[in-house]
């Protein structure tokens, strides 16, 4: 977690560049922030807890010149509670350093350095890295050598940017945590992701694992700390479409992203359905393996995992076993990867540590590993054998919405591709693809009505402190996703359950006015209806997501979202609008910060 910013150059106000980059990185964490700027001999070093605005407040009145160098950081605590002391940058001796990731052997480093007279004042692993660099500077005459030696001694995951107080250069390194450098003549802009650089440079260098670099008046020098050799940097053009990450007229990124779904689904499928078939360039080279796939594994975390549950039944109809695995568990799984295992790694950010770790294990075990990510050139996109991008545009809000629907859309396309390769397309598959194509228009028509309803229902529910979200089979993913979304941003305890399991325990909690959100599907409508009657009989406050033909369910519901269901699996995307908007309005009713829920971060880059 955490966001890193850096700048070296001549033409900009260093403080403004760093703050602007941090603002775009706040989604990665926002419990504290800090900055260290060096202009000539003067160093300004400030930190503050809470959101970035607190740091900005502290910098008011400080005079800065143009140019120089600086590093900055927005934090999501891993080692040590959020506090000014634990906030980055960390300073030890001559070194100022920011870090994203986790250093596993920091205890060893700490005891090594304590014996050599170092004192530590924070609970962080990062402070030990700064001290080790400082120690190595004393041992080696050359600061590059000292940095390389430091990196070689670290175990874990890190992106690091540092400077030495009496030198005019920045030190950068990456292992399993992203770091990108924007280049503009003699100015260099550094961030944890390319999107955060969009105001400054569209030409970027992505650091790979085991890369380190020096940035200074001499330009950009690129090395590997595996073998110490110099590398040739590849400057890539950064996708312009990513620069639309502004809130516009919406009060939050979450609401903007919910409303963007007709467009994001459209971009996810654009050019990918031709003559009633799915066309996926990213999977062209692995079609043989897809045709002979014997097992399909989906590995993901959070909302991305729920997206895989939404298509489980569809993929099962291919006649092969389908496993949906939480990445944090999959990486420890002892189950054998068999010949013919095709594993999909689904991640909006492409940087989730657990998903990356599981990918490593699957790769070692010989599975064909395919990525579905929304972030171009992210770690998962680069480390999988092949894959498909979501093309949903940047998702900023911590609570994922448009990424979820675009993941389902892309997974539907992948299903259609495998179905065609394995068994040939049937009429129902063609209908599915057609319905996916008309879905953006349907969403556009329905969204305002659903939004209004969600607002009314949220008012009725705002005093609730616990609720169930229930569904069956094909809709089960919606029960889990609603519970996640509601918990994440409204802090109401919500538990997603298969409604058939009610009588095996959960029904014990149902009493007068206990809220239950129930998703009615066409397929198991009657069975779900019985469950609805069971909870109503015990006094539950029933909110239903149903089709206009579900008349009985409507009658017994206290509130309902009435939709015009479409027949195919694409319907699940339509059914997810009520849950996203309900979670949003619950948070608004409670006056909470929708985009920055407490304790959470958009991208969990630590295990
Ligand atoms: C975090 C975010 C979730 C997201 C999950 C997986 O927990 O708060 O919104 O679903 O990570 O992220 P990924 O980028 O791998 O999809």
Coordinates of C-alpha atoms and ligand atoms in Angstrom, one line a residue:
X1 CA 0.0 0.0 0.0
X2 CA 1.0 3.7 0.2
X3 CA 1.8 6.1 -2.6
X4 CA 5.2 7.4 -3.5
X5 CA 6.1 10.7 -5.2
X6 CA 9.4 12.1 -6.4
X7 CA 10.7 14.9 -8.5
X8 CA 14.0 16.0 -9.9
X9 CA 14.2 19.0 -12.2
X10 CA 14.5 22.6 -13.1
X11 CA 11.3 24.0 -14.4
X12 CA 8.7 23.1 -11.7
X13 CA 7.8 24.1 -8.2
X14 CA 8.9 21.0 -6.4
X15 CA 6.4 21.2 -3.6
X16 CA 3.5 21.7 -6.1
X17 CA 4.6 18.7 -8.2
X18 CA 4.9 16.4 -5.2
X19 CA 1.5 17.4 -3.7
X20 CA -0.2 17.1 -7.1
X21 CA 1.2 13.5 -7.5
X22 CA 0.2 12.6 -3.9
X23 CA -3.3 13.9 -4.5
X24 CA -3.7 11.4 -7.3
X25 CA -2.2 8.6 -5.1
X26 CA -4.4 9.1 -2.0
X27 CA -6.5 6.1 -3.1
X28 CA -3.5 4.0 -2.1
X29 CA -3.7 5.1 1.5
X30 CA -4.4 8.3 3.5
X31 CA -3.6 7.9 7.1
X32 CA -0.6 10.2 7.1
X33 CA 1.6 12.0 4.6
X34 CA 5.0 13.6 4.4
X35 CA 7.5 15.4 2.2
X36 CA 11.2 16.2 2.0
X37 CA 12.5 18.8 -0.4
X38 CA 16.1 19.7 -1.1
X39 CA 16.8 23.0 -2.8
X40 CA 20.5 23.8 -2.8
X41 CA 21.6 23.2 0.8
X42 CA 18.1 23.9 2.3
X43 CA 16.0 20.9 3.2
X44 CA 12.3 21.2 4.1
X45 CA 11.0 18.1 5.9
X46 CA 7.3 18.0 7.1
X47 CA 4.9 15.3 8.0
X48 CA 1.2 15.2 9.2
X49 CA -1.4 12.6 10.2
X50 CA -4.7 12.3 8.4
X51 CA -5.5 13.3 4.9
X52 CA -3.2 15.3 2.6
X53 CA -4.8 18.6 3.4
X54 CA -3.2 18.5 6.8
X55 CA 0.2 18.3 5.3
X56 CA -0.7 21.1 2.9
X57 CA -1.7 23.2 5.9
X58 CA 1.7 22.6 7.5
X59 CA 3.5 23.7 4.3
X60 CA 1.6 27.0 4.1
X61 CA 4.0 29.9 4.4
X62 CA 7.1 27.9 3.6
X63 CA 9.1 29.5 0.8
X64 CA 10.1 27.3 -2.1
X65 CA 12.2 28.0 -5.2
X66 CA 11.8 26.4 -8.6
X67 CA 13.6 23.1 -9.2
X68 CA 15.6 20.9 -6.9
X69 CA 14.6 17.5 -5.8
X70 CA 12.1 16.0 -3.4
X71 CA 10.3 12.9 -2.2
X72 CA 6.8 12.5 -0.7
X73 CA 4.5 9.8 0.5
X74 CA 0.9 9.1 1.4
X75 CA 0.7 6.2 3.9
X76 CA -1.6 3.2 4.7
X77 CA -0.1 1.8 7.9
X78 CA 1.4 -1.7 8.0
X79 CA 4.2 -1.4 10.5
X80 CA 3.3 0.9 13.3
X81 CA 0.1 2.9 13.9
X82 CA -0.6 6.1 11.9
X83 CA 1.3 8.9 13.5
X84 CA 3.6 11.8 12.6
X85 CA 6.6 9.7 13.7
X86 CA 5.7 6.7 11.6
X87 CA 4.8 8.8 8.6
X88 CA 7.3 8.8 5.7
X89 CA 9.8 10.1 4.6
X90 CA 12.1 8.5 7.2
X91 CA 15.4 10.1 8.0
X92 CA 18.5 8.4 9.3
X93 CA 21.9 10.1 9.2
X94 CA 22.3 11.6 5.7
X95 CA 19.4 9.7 4.1
X96 CA 15.8 10.6 3.5
X97 CA 13.7 7.8 2.2
X98 CA 10.1 6.8 1.3
X99 CA 9.0 3.2 0.8
X100 CA 6.0 1.2 -0.3
X101 CA 5.8 -2.5 0.6
X102 CA 7.0 -4.6 3.5
X103 CA 10.6 -5.4 4.5
X104 CA 10.5 -8.9 5.9
X105 CA 13.9 -9.0 7.5
X106 CA 13.7 -5.6 9.1
X107 CA 14.3 -7.1 12.6
X108 CA 17.6 -8.5 11.5
X109 CA 18.6 -5.2 9.9
X110 CA 17.6 -3.4 13.1
X111 CA 19.7 -5.6 15.4
X112 CA 22.7 -5.4 13.0
X113 CA 22.5 -1.6 13.0
X114 CA 21.7 -1.2 16.8
X115 CA 25.0 -3.0 17.4
X116 CA 26.7 -0.3 15.3
X117 CA 25.2 2.6 17.2
X118 CA 22.0 3.3 15.3
X119 CA 19.0 4.4 17.3
X120 CA 15.4 4.1 16.0
X121 CA 12.5 6.2 16.9
X122 CA 9.7 4.7 14.8
X123 CA 7.8 1.4 14.6
X124 CA 8.4 1.2 10.8
X125 CA 10.4 -1.2 8.7
X126 CA 11.3 1.7 6.4
X127 CA 13.4 3.6 9.0
X128 CA 15.7 0.6 9.1
X129 CA 16.2 0.7 5.4
X130 CA 17.1 4.4 5.6
X131 CA 19.6 3.6 8.3
X132 CA 21.1 0.7 6.4
X133 CA 21.6 2.9 3.4
X134 CA 23.2 5.5 5.6
X135 CA 25.5 2.8 7.2
X136 CA 26.5 1.6 3.7
X137 CA 27.3 5.1 2.7
X138 CA 29.9 5.2 5.4
X139 CA 31.4 1.9 4.2
X140 CA 31.4 2.5 0.5
X141 CA 32.8 5.7 -1.0
X142 CA 30.4 5.5 -3.9
X143 CA 26.8 6.2 -3.0
X144 CA 25.5 4.1 -6.0
X145 CA 27.4 1.1 -4.6
X146 CA 26.0 1.8 -1.1
X147 CA 22.5 1.9 -2.5
X148 CA 22.9 -1.3 -4.5
X149 CA 24.4 -3.0 -1.4
X150 CA 21.4 -1.9 0.7
X151 CA 18.9 -3.3 -1.9
X152 CA 20.7 -6.6 -2.0
X153 CA 20.3 -6.9 1.8
X154 CA 16.5 -6.4 1.7
X155 CA 13.9 -9.2 1.7
X156 CA 10.3 -8.5 0.9
X157 CA 8.6 -6.2 -1.4
X158 CA 9.4 -2.6 -2.0
X159 CA 9.4 0.5 -4.1
X160 CA 11.9 3.0 -2.7
X161 CA 12.8 6.6 -3.5
X162 CA 15.5 8.3 -1.5
X163 CA 18.1 11.1 -1.5
X164 CA 21.3 11.8 0.4
X165 CA 21.4 15.2 2.1
X166 CA 24.6 16.4 0.4
X167 CA 24.1 14.9 -3.0
X168 CA 21.9 16.1 -5.9
X169 CA 20.4 12.9 -7.1
X170 CA 17.5 10.6 -6.4
X171 CA 17.8 6.8 -5.8
X172 CA 15.0 4.6 -7.0
X173 CA 14.3 0.9 -6.7
X174 CA 11.6 -1.6 -7.2
X175 CA 10.8 -5.2 -6.2
X176 CA 7.2 -6.3 -6.4
X177 CA 5.8 -2.8 -5.9
X178 CA 5.2 -0.5 -8.8
X179 CA 7.3 2.6 -9.6
X180 CA 7.0 4.7 -12.7
X181 CA 9.2 7.7 -13.9
X182 CA 7.7 10.4 -16.2
X183 CA 10.3 12.0 -18.4
X184 CA 10.2 15.5 -19.8
X185 CA 13.6 16.8 -21.1
X186 CA 15.6 17.4 -17.9
X187 CA 12.7 16.9 -15.5
X188 CA 11.8 13.6 -13.9
X189 CA 8.5 12.8 -12.1
X190 CA 8.2 9.7 -10.0
X191 CA 5.0 7.9 -8.8
X192 CA 3.6 4.6 -7.8
X193 CA 1.4 4.7 -10.9
X194 CA 1.5 6.4 -14.3
X195 CA -2.0 7.9 -13.8
X196 CA -0.6 10.1 -11.0
X197 CA 1.9 11.6 -13.5
X198 CA -0.7 12.6 -16.1
X199 CA -0.4 16.4 -15.4
X200 CA 3.4 16.3 -16.1
X201 CA 4.5 13.8 -18.6
X202 CA 3.1 11.3 -21.0
X203 CA 6.4 9.6 -21.6
X204 CA 7.2 7.1 -18.9
X205 CA 9.7 4.5 -17.9
X206 CA 8.3 1.5 -15.9
X207 CA 10.8 0.0 -13.4
X208 CA 10.8 -3.8 -13.4
X209 CA 11.5 -6.0 -10.5
X210 CA 15.1 -5.8 -9.4
X211 CA 15.6 -2.5 -11.1
X212 CA 17.2 0.5 -9.6
X213 CA 17.9 3.9 -11.0
X214 CA 19.7 7.2 -10.4
X215 CA 18.1 10.4 -11.4
X216 CA 20.1 13.6 -11.5
X217 CA 21.6 16.4 -13.6
X218 CA 23.1 13.6 -15.7
X219 CA 19.7 12.3 -16.6
X220 CA 18.3 8.8 -15.9
X221 CA 20.6 5.9 -15.2
X222 CA 19.0 2.4 -15.1
X223 CA 20.5 -0.7 -13.4
X224 CA 19.7 -4.1 -12.1
X225 CA 20.5 -4.9 -8.5
X226 CA 20.5 -8.6 -9.3
X227 CA 23.7 -8.4 -11.3
X228 CA 24.7 -4.7 -11.0
X229 CA 24.6 -4.3 -14.8
X230 CA 23.4 -1.1 -16.5
X231 CA 20.1 -1.4 -18.5
X232 CA 18.7 0.4 -21.5
X233 CA 15.5 2.1 -20.5
X234 CA 12.4 1.8 -22.6
X235 CA 10.4 5.0 -22.7
X236 CA 6.7 4.3 -23.4
X237 CA 3.9 6.5 -24.3
X238 CA 1.3 6.6 -21.6
X239 CA -2.3 6.2 -22.6
X240 CA -4.1 9.6 -22.9
X241 CA -7.5 8.1 -22.0
X242 CA -6.2 7.6 -18.4
X243 CA -6.1 11.3 -17.8
X244 CA -9.9 11.6 -17.3
X245 CA -9.5 10.8 -13.6
X246 CA -11.4 13.9 -12.4
X247 CA -14.7 13.9 -10.4
X248 CA -16.5 16.3 -12.8
X249 CA -20.0 17.2 -11.5
X250 CA -20.2 14.3 -9.2
X251 CA -19.8 14.6 -5.4
X252 CA -17.5 11.5 -5.3
X253 CA -15.5 9.3 -7.5
X254 CA -17.7 6.4 -6.5
X255 CA -20.9 8.0 -7.8
X256 CA -19.1 9.1 -11.0
X257 CA -17.8 5.6 -11.5
X258 CA -21.2 4.0 -10.9
X259 CA -22.7 6.4 -13.5
X260 CA -19.8 5.7 -15.9
X261 CA -20.8 2.0 -16.2
X262 CA -22.7 2.3 -19.5
X263 CA -19.5 3.7 -21.0
X264 CA -17.0 1.5 -19.3
X265 CA -18.9 -1.6 -20.3
X266 CA -19.1 -0.3 -23.8
X267 CA -15.3 0.2 -23.9
X268 CA -14.7 -3.2 -22.3
X269 CA -16.5 -4.9 -25.2
X270 CA -15.8 -2.5 -28.0
X271 CA -14.4 -4.3 -31.0
X272 CA -14.4 -7.6 -29.2
X273 CA -17.7 -9.0 -30.6
X274 CA -17.7 -9.6 -34.3
X275 CA -20.3 -11.6 -36.3
X276 CA -21.7 -12.9 -33.1
X277 CA -18.3 -14.2 -31.8
X278 CA -15.9 -13.0 -29.2
X279 CA -12.6 -11.7 -30.6
X280 CA -9.9 -11.4 -28.0
X281 CA -6.5 -10.4 -29.4
X282 CA -4.8 -10.9 -26.0
X283 CA -5.7 -14.6 -26.0
X284 CA -4.9 -15.4 -29.6
X285 CA -1.6 -17.1 -28.8
X286 CA -3.2 -19.4 -26.2
X287 CA -6.2 -20.6 -28.1
X288 CA -4.9 -24.2 -28.3
X289 CA -4.5 -24.3 -24.5
X290 CA -7.9 -22.9 -24.0
X291 CA -9.5 -25.4 -26.2
X292 CA -7.8 -28.3 -24.3
X293 CA -8.3 -26.7 -20.8
X294 CA -9.2 -29.4 -18.3
X295 CA -9.7 -27.2 -15.3
X296 CA -10.4 -23.5 -14.9
X297 CA -9.2 -21.6 -11.8
X298 CA -10.1 -18.0 -11.0
X299 CA -7.8 -16.3 -8.5
X300 CA -8.7 -12.8 -7.1
X301 CA -9.3 -10.7 -4.1
X302 CA -12.2 -8.5 -2.8
X303 CA -14.7 -7.3 -5.4
X304 CA -12.6 -8.9 -8.2
X305 CA -13.2 -12.3 -6.5
X306 CA -16.9 -11.6 -6.4
X307 CA -16.9 -10.9 -10.2
X308 CA -15.5 -14.4 -10.7
X309 CA -18.3 -15.9 -8.7
X310 CA -20.8 -14.1 -10.9
X311 CA -19.6 -16.2 -13.9
X312 CA -18.9 -19.5 -12.2
X313 CA -22.1 -21.3 -13.5
X314 CA -21.4 -20.0 -17.0
X315 CA -17.9 -21.5 -17.0
X316 CA -19.2 -24.7 -15.5
X317 CA -21.4 -25.2 -18.5
X318 CA -18.2 -25.7 -20.4
X319 CA -18.0 -29.1 -18.8
X320 CA -14.8 -28.6 -16.9
X321 CA -14.4 -28.1 -13.1
X322 CA -14.2 -24.5 -12.1
X323 CA -12.5 -23.3 -8.9
X324 CA -12.9 -19.8 -7.5
X325 CA -10.1 -19.1 -5.1
X326 CA -9.4 -16.1 -2.9
X327 CA -5.9 -15.1 -3.7
X328 CA -4.9 -14.8 0.0
X329 CA -5.8 -18.5 0.3
X330 CA -4.8 -19.7 -3.1
X331 CA -1.2 -18.9 -2.5
X332 CA -1.1 -21.5 0.3
X333 CA -3.2 -24.1 -1.5
X334 CA -1.7 -27.5 -1.5
X335 CA -4.0 -28.6 -4.4
X336 CA -2.0 -29.8 -7.4
X337 CA -2.0 -27.9 -10.6
X338 CA -2.8 -30.5 -13.2
X339 CA -1.9 -30.7 -16.9
X340 CA -4.4 -28.5 -18.6
X341 CA -5.1 -26.1 -15.7
X342 CA -5.8 -22.6 -17.0
X343 CA -5.7 -20.0 -14.2
X344 CA -7.1 -16.5 -14.5
X345 CA -5.8 -13.8 -12.2
X346 CA -8.3 -11.0 -12.0
X347 CA -7.3 -7.7 -10.5
X348 CA -8.4 -4.2 -11.2
X349 CA -5.1 -2.7 -10.2
X350 CA -2.9 -5.6 -11.3
X351 CA -0.9 -4.9 -8.2
X352 CA -2.7 -6.8 -5.4
X353 CA 0.1 -8.6 -3.5
X354 CA -1.9 -11.7 -2.7
X355 CA -2.9 -12.2 -6.3
X356 CA 0.6 -11.6 -7.5
X357 CA 2.0 -14.1 -5.0
X358 CA -0.6 -16.7 -6.0
X359 CA 0.3 -16.1 -9.7
X360 CA 4.0 -16.8 -8.9
X361 CA 2.9 -20.2 -7.3
X362 CA 0.7 -21.2 -10.3
X363 CA 3.5 -20.2 -12.7
X364 CA 6.0 -22.3 -10.9
X365 CA 3.5 -25.2 -10.9
X366 CA 3.3 -25.0 -14.7
X367 CA -0.3 -23.6 -15.2
X368 CA -1.2 -21.4 -18.1
X369 CA -1.6 -18.1 -16.3
X370 CA -3.9 -15.4 -17.8
X371 CA -4.5 -11.9 -16.5
X372 CA -7.6 -9.8 -16.5
X373 CA -6.6 -6.3 -15.3
X374 CA -7.7 -2.8 -15.7
X375 CA -4.2 -1.3 -15.4
X376 CA -2.0 -1.3 -18.5
X377 CA 1.5 -2.6 -17.8
X378 CA 0.6 -3.5 -14.2
X379 CA 2.6 -6.3 -12.6
X380 CA -0.1 -8.9 -13.2
X381 CA -0.5 -7.8 -16.8
X382 CA 3.3 -8.2 -17.3
X383 CA 3.8 -11.4 -15.4
X384 CA 1.0 -13.5 -16.8
X385 CA 1.4 -15.5 -20.0
X386 CA -1.3 -13.6 -21.8
X387 CA -4.5 -11.7 -20.9
X388 CA -7.2 -9.3 -21.5
X389 CA -7.5 -5.7 -20.4
X390 CA -10.7 -4.3 -18.9
X391 CA -10.4 -0.9 -20.6
X392 CA -12.9 0.5 -18.0
X393 CA -10.8 3.6 -17.5
X394 CA -9.2 4.5 -14.2
X395 CA -11.1 3.6 -11.0
X396 CA -10.2 5.9 -8.2
X397 CA -12.8 5.2 -5.5
X398 CA -11.7 2.6 -3.0
X399 CA -15.0 0.8 -3.4
X400 CA -14.9 -0.9 -6.7
X401 CA -17.9 -0.6 -9.0
X402 CA -17.2 -0.1 -12.7
X403 CA -14.2 -2.5 -12.5
X404 CA -16.6 -5.2 -11.1
X405 CA -19.0 -4.8 -14.0
X406 CA -16.3 -4.6 -16.6
X407 CA -14.6 -7.8 -15.2
X408 CA -17.9 -9.6 -15.6
X409 CA -18.3 -8.3 -19.1
X410 CA -14.7 -9.4 -20.0
X411 CA -15.3 -12.8 -18.3
X412 CA -18.4 -13.3 -20.4
X413 CA -16.4 -12.7 -23.6
X414 CA -13.7 -15.1 -22.4
X415 CA -16.4 -17.7 -21.7
X416 CA -17.8 -17.2 -25.2
X417 CA -14.3 -17.6 -26.7
X418 CA -13.6 -20.9 -24.8
X419 CA -17.1 -22.2 -25.6
X420 CA -16.5 -21.6 -29.3
X421 CA -13.1 -23.3 -29.2
X422 CA -14.3 -26.3 -27.1
X423 CA -17.9 -27.0 -28.1
X424 CA -19.0 -24.4 -30.6
X425 CA -21.3 -21.5 -30.0
X426 CA -25.0 -22.2 -29.4
X427 CA -27.9 -19.9 -30.0
X428 CA -28.0 -19.0 -26.3
X429 CA -24.4 -17.9 -26.4
X430 CA -25.1 -15.6 -29.3
X431 CA -28.0 -14.1 -27.4
X432 CA -25.7 -13.6 -24.4
X433 CA -23.2 -11.6 -26.6
X434 CA -26.0 -9.6 -28.1
X435 CA -27.4 -8.8 -24.7
X436 CA -24.0 -7.7 -23.6
X437 CA -23.9 -5.3 -26.5
X438 CA -27.2 -3.7 -25.7
X439 CA -26.5 -3.6 -22.0
X440 CA -24.9 -0.1 -22.0
X441 CA -28.1 1.3 -23.3
X442 CA -30.2 -0.6 -20.8
X443 CA -28.0 0.6 -17.9
X444 CA -28.2 4.2 -19.1
X445 CA -32.1 4.0 -19.1
X446 CA -32.4 2.4 -15.7
X447 CA -29.7 4.1 -13.6
X448 CA -31.5 7.2 -12.5
X449 CA -34.6 5.4 -11.5
X450 CA -32.4 2.9 -9.4
X451 CA -30.5 5.8 -7.9
X452 CA -33.7 7.5 -6.7
X453 CA -35.0 4.3 -5.2
X454 CA -31.7 3.6 -3.5
X455 CA -31.7 7.0 -1.9
X456 CA -35.2 6.4 -0.4
X457 CA -34.3 2.9 0.8
X458 CA -31.1 4.2 2.4
X459 CA -33.1 6.7 4.4
X460 CA -35.2 3.9 5.8
X461 CA -32.1 1.8 6.6
X462 CA -29.7 4.4 8.0
X463 CA -30.3 3.4 11.6
X464 CA -29.6 -0.3 10.9
X465 CA -26.4 -1.7 12.3
X466 CA -26.6 -5.2 10.9
X467 CA -28.3 -6.8 7.9
X468 CA -28.3 -9.9 5.6
X469 CA -27.8 -9.9 1.8
X470 CA -29.2 -13.1 0.3
X471 CA -29.3 -14.8 -3.1
X472 CA -29.0 -18.2 -4.7
X473 CA -26.9 -19.9 -7.3
X474 CA -26.4 -17.6 -10.3
X475 CA -27.1 -14.5 -8.2
X476 CA -25.0 -15.5 -5.2
X477 CA -22.1 -13.2 -6.2
X478 CA -24.5 -10.3 -5.7
X479 CA -25.2 -11.3 -2.1
X480 CA -21.5 -11.3 -1.4
X481 CA -20.7 -8.1 -3.3
X482 CA -23.6 -6.2 -1.6
X483 CA -22.3 -7.2 1.8
X484 CA -18.8 -6.2 0.9
X485 CA -19.8 -2.8 -0.5
X486 CA -22.2 -2.0 2.4
X487 CA -19.6 -2.9 5.0
X488 CA -16.8 -1.1 3.2
X489 CA -18.3 2.3 2.9
X490 CA -21.3 2.5 5.3
X491 CA -19.8 0.5 8.2
X492 CA -23.1 -1.3 8.6
X493 CA -22.4 -5.0 9.4
X494 CA -23.7 -6.8 6.3
X495 CA -23.4 -10.5 5.8
X496 CA -23.8 -12.2 2.4
X497 CA -25.3 -15.6 2.5
X498 CA -26.8 -18.2 0.1
X499 CA -30.5 -17.9 1.0
X500 CA -30.8 -21.7 1.0
X501 CA -28.5 -21.7 4.1
X502 CA -30.8 -19.4 6.1
X503 CA -32.3 -22.3 8.1
X504 CA -28.9 -23.6 9.0
X505 CA -28.0 -20.7 11.3
X506 CA -28.5 -17.2 10.0
X507 CA -32.3 -17.2 10.5
X508 CA -31.7 -17.1 14.3
X509 CA -30.9 -13.4 14.0
X510 CA -34.1 -12.5 12.2
X511 CA -36.4 -10.5 14.3
X512 CA -38.8 -7.5 13.8
X513 CA -37.3 -5.0 11.4
X514 CA -34.1 -6.8 10.7
X515 CA -33.1 -5.7 7.2
X516 CA -32.7 -8.3 4.5
X517 CA -31.7 -7.5 1.0
X518 CA -32.8 -10.3 -1.3
X519 CA -31.9 -10.8 -5.0
X520 CA -34.5 -12.7 -7.0
X521 CA -33.4 -14.5 -10.1
X522 CA -35.6 -16.0 -12.8
X523 CA -34.1 -19.4 -12.5
X524 CA -34.7 -20.3 -8.8
X525 CA -37.4 -17.7 -8.3
X526 CA -39.8 -20.0 -6.3
X527 CA -37.1 -21.2 -4.0
X528 CA -35.9 -17.7 -3.3
X529 CA -39.5 -16.7 -2.7
X530 CA -39.9 -19.3 0.0
X531 CA -36.8 -17.9 1.7
X532 CA -38.3 -14.4 1.5
X533 CA -41.5 -15.7 3.1
X534 CA -39.4 -17.4 5.9
X535 CA -37.8 -14.1 6.8
X536 CA -40.9 -12.1 6.5
X537 CA -42.7 -14.5 8.8
X538 CA -40.2 -13.6 11.4
X539 CA -40.6 -9.8 11.0
X540 CA -37.7 -9.0 8.7
X541 CA -37.7 -5.7 6.7
X542 CA -37.5 -7.1 3.2
X543 CA -35.8 -5.2 0.4
X544 CA -35.9 -7.0 -2.9
X545 CA -34.1 -6.7 -6.2
X546 CA -36.6 -8.3 -8.7
X547 CA -38.0 -8.3 -12.2
X548 CA -41.3 -6.8 -13.0
X549 CA -42.8 -10.3 -13.5
X550 CA -42.0 -11.2 -9.9
X551 CA -45.4 -10.2 -8.6
X552 CA -45.6 -12.3 -5.4
X553 CA -42.2 -11.2 -4.3
X554 CA -43.2 -7.6 -4.8
X555 CA -46.3 -8.1 -2.7
X556 CA -44.4 -9.3 0.4
X557 CA -41.5 -6.8 0.1
X558 CA -41.3 -3.7 2.2
X559 CA -39.3 -2.0 -0.5
X560 CA -38.1 -3.2 -3.9
X561 CA -36.0 -2.3 -6.9
X562 CA -38.1 -3.3 -9.9
X563 CA -36.0 -4.0 -13.0
X564 CA -36.6 -5.1 -16.5
X565 CA -34.5 -8.2 -16.5
X566 CA -32.7 -9.4 -19.6
X567 CA -32.6 -13.1 -20.1
X568 CA -28.9 -13.9 -20.2
X569 CA -26.0 -13.8 -17.7
X570 CA -25.5 -10.2 -18.7
X571 CA -28.4 -9.4 -16.4
X572 CA -26.2 -9.7 -13.4
X573 CA -24.5 -6.4 -14.3
X574 CA -27.9 -4.7 -14.3
X575 CA -28.8 -6.3 -10.9
X576 CA -25.6 -5.0 -9.4
X577 CA -26.6 -1.3 -9.9
X578 CA -29.1 -1.4 -6.9
X579 CA -26.4 -2.8 -4.6
X580 CA -23.8 -0.2 -5.6
X581 CA -26.2 2.7 -5.3
X582 CA -27.7 1.4 -2.0
X583 CA -24.2 1.2 -0.5
X584 CA -23.4 4.7 -1.8
X585 CA -26.5 6.3 -0.3
X586 CA -26.2 4.5 3.0
X587 CA -22.7 6.0 3.4
X588 CA -24.0 9.4 2.3
X589 CA -27.0 9.2 4.7
X590 CA -24.5 8.6 7.5
X591 CA -22.3 11.5 6.4
X592 CA -19.3 9.4 5.6
X593 CA -16.4 9.9 3.2
X594 CA -17.6 7.6 0.4
X595 CA -14.3 7.6 -1.6
X596 CA -12.0 7.2 1.4
X597 CA -13.5 4.6 3.8
X598 CA -11.6 4.1 7.1
X599 CA -8.8 1.6 7.3
X600 CA -9.1 0.6 3.6
X601 CA -7.0 1.4 0.5
X602 CA -7.7 0.9 -3.2
X603 CA -4.7 -1.2 -3.9
X604 CA -3.5 -3.7 -1.3
X605 CA 0.1 -4.2 -2.3
X606 CA 1.2 -5.9 0.9
X607 CA 0.4 -9.4 2.0
Ligands
LIG1 C1 -8.9 -3.8 -2.1 C2 -9.9 -2.8 -2.6 C3 -11.1 -3.6 -3.3 C4 -10.6 -4.5 -4.4 C5 -9.5 -5.5 -3.8 C6 -8.8 -6.2 -5.0 O1 -9.4 -4.5 -1.1 O2 -10.4 -2.0 -1.6 O3 -12.0 -2.7 -3.8 O4 -11.6 -5.3 -4.9 O5 -8.5 -4.7 -3.2 O6 -8.1 -5.3 -5.8 P1 -7.7 -5.6 -7.3 O7 -7.0 -4.4 -7.7 O8 -6.8 -6.8 -7.2 O9 -8.9 -5.9 -8.0

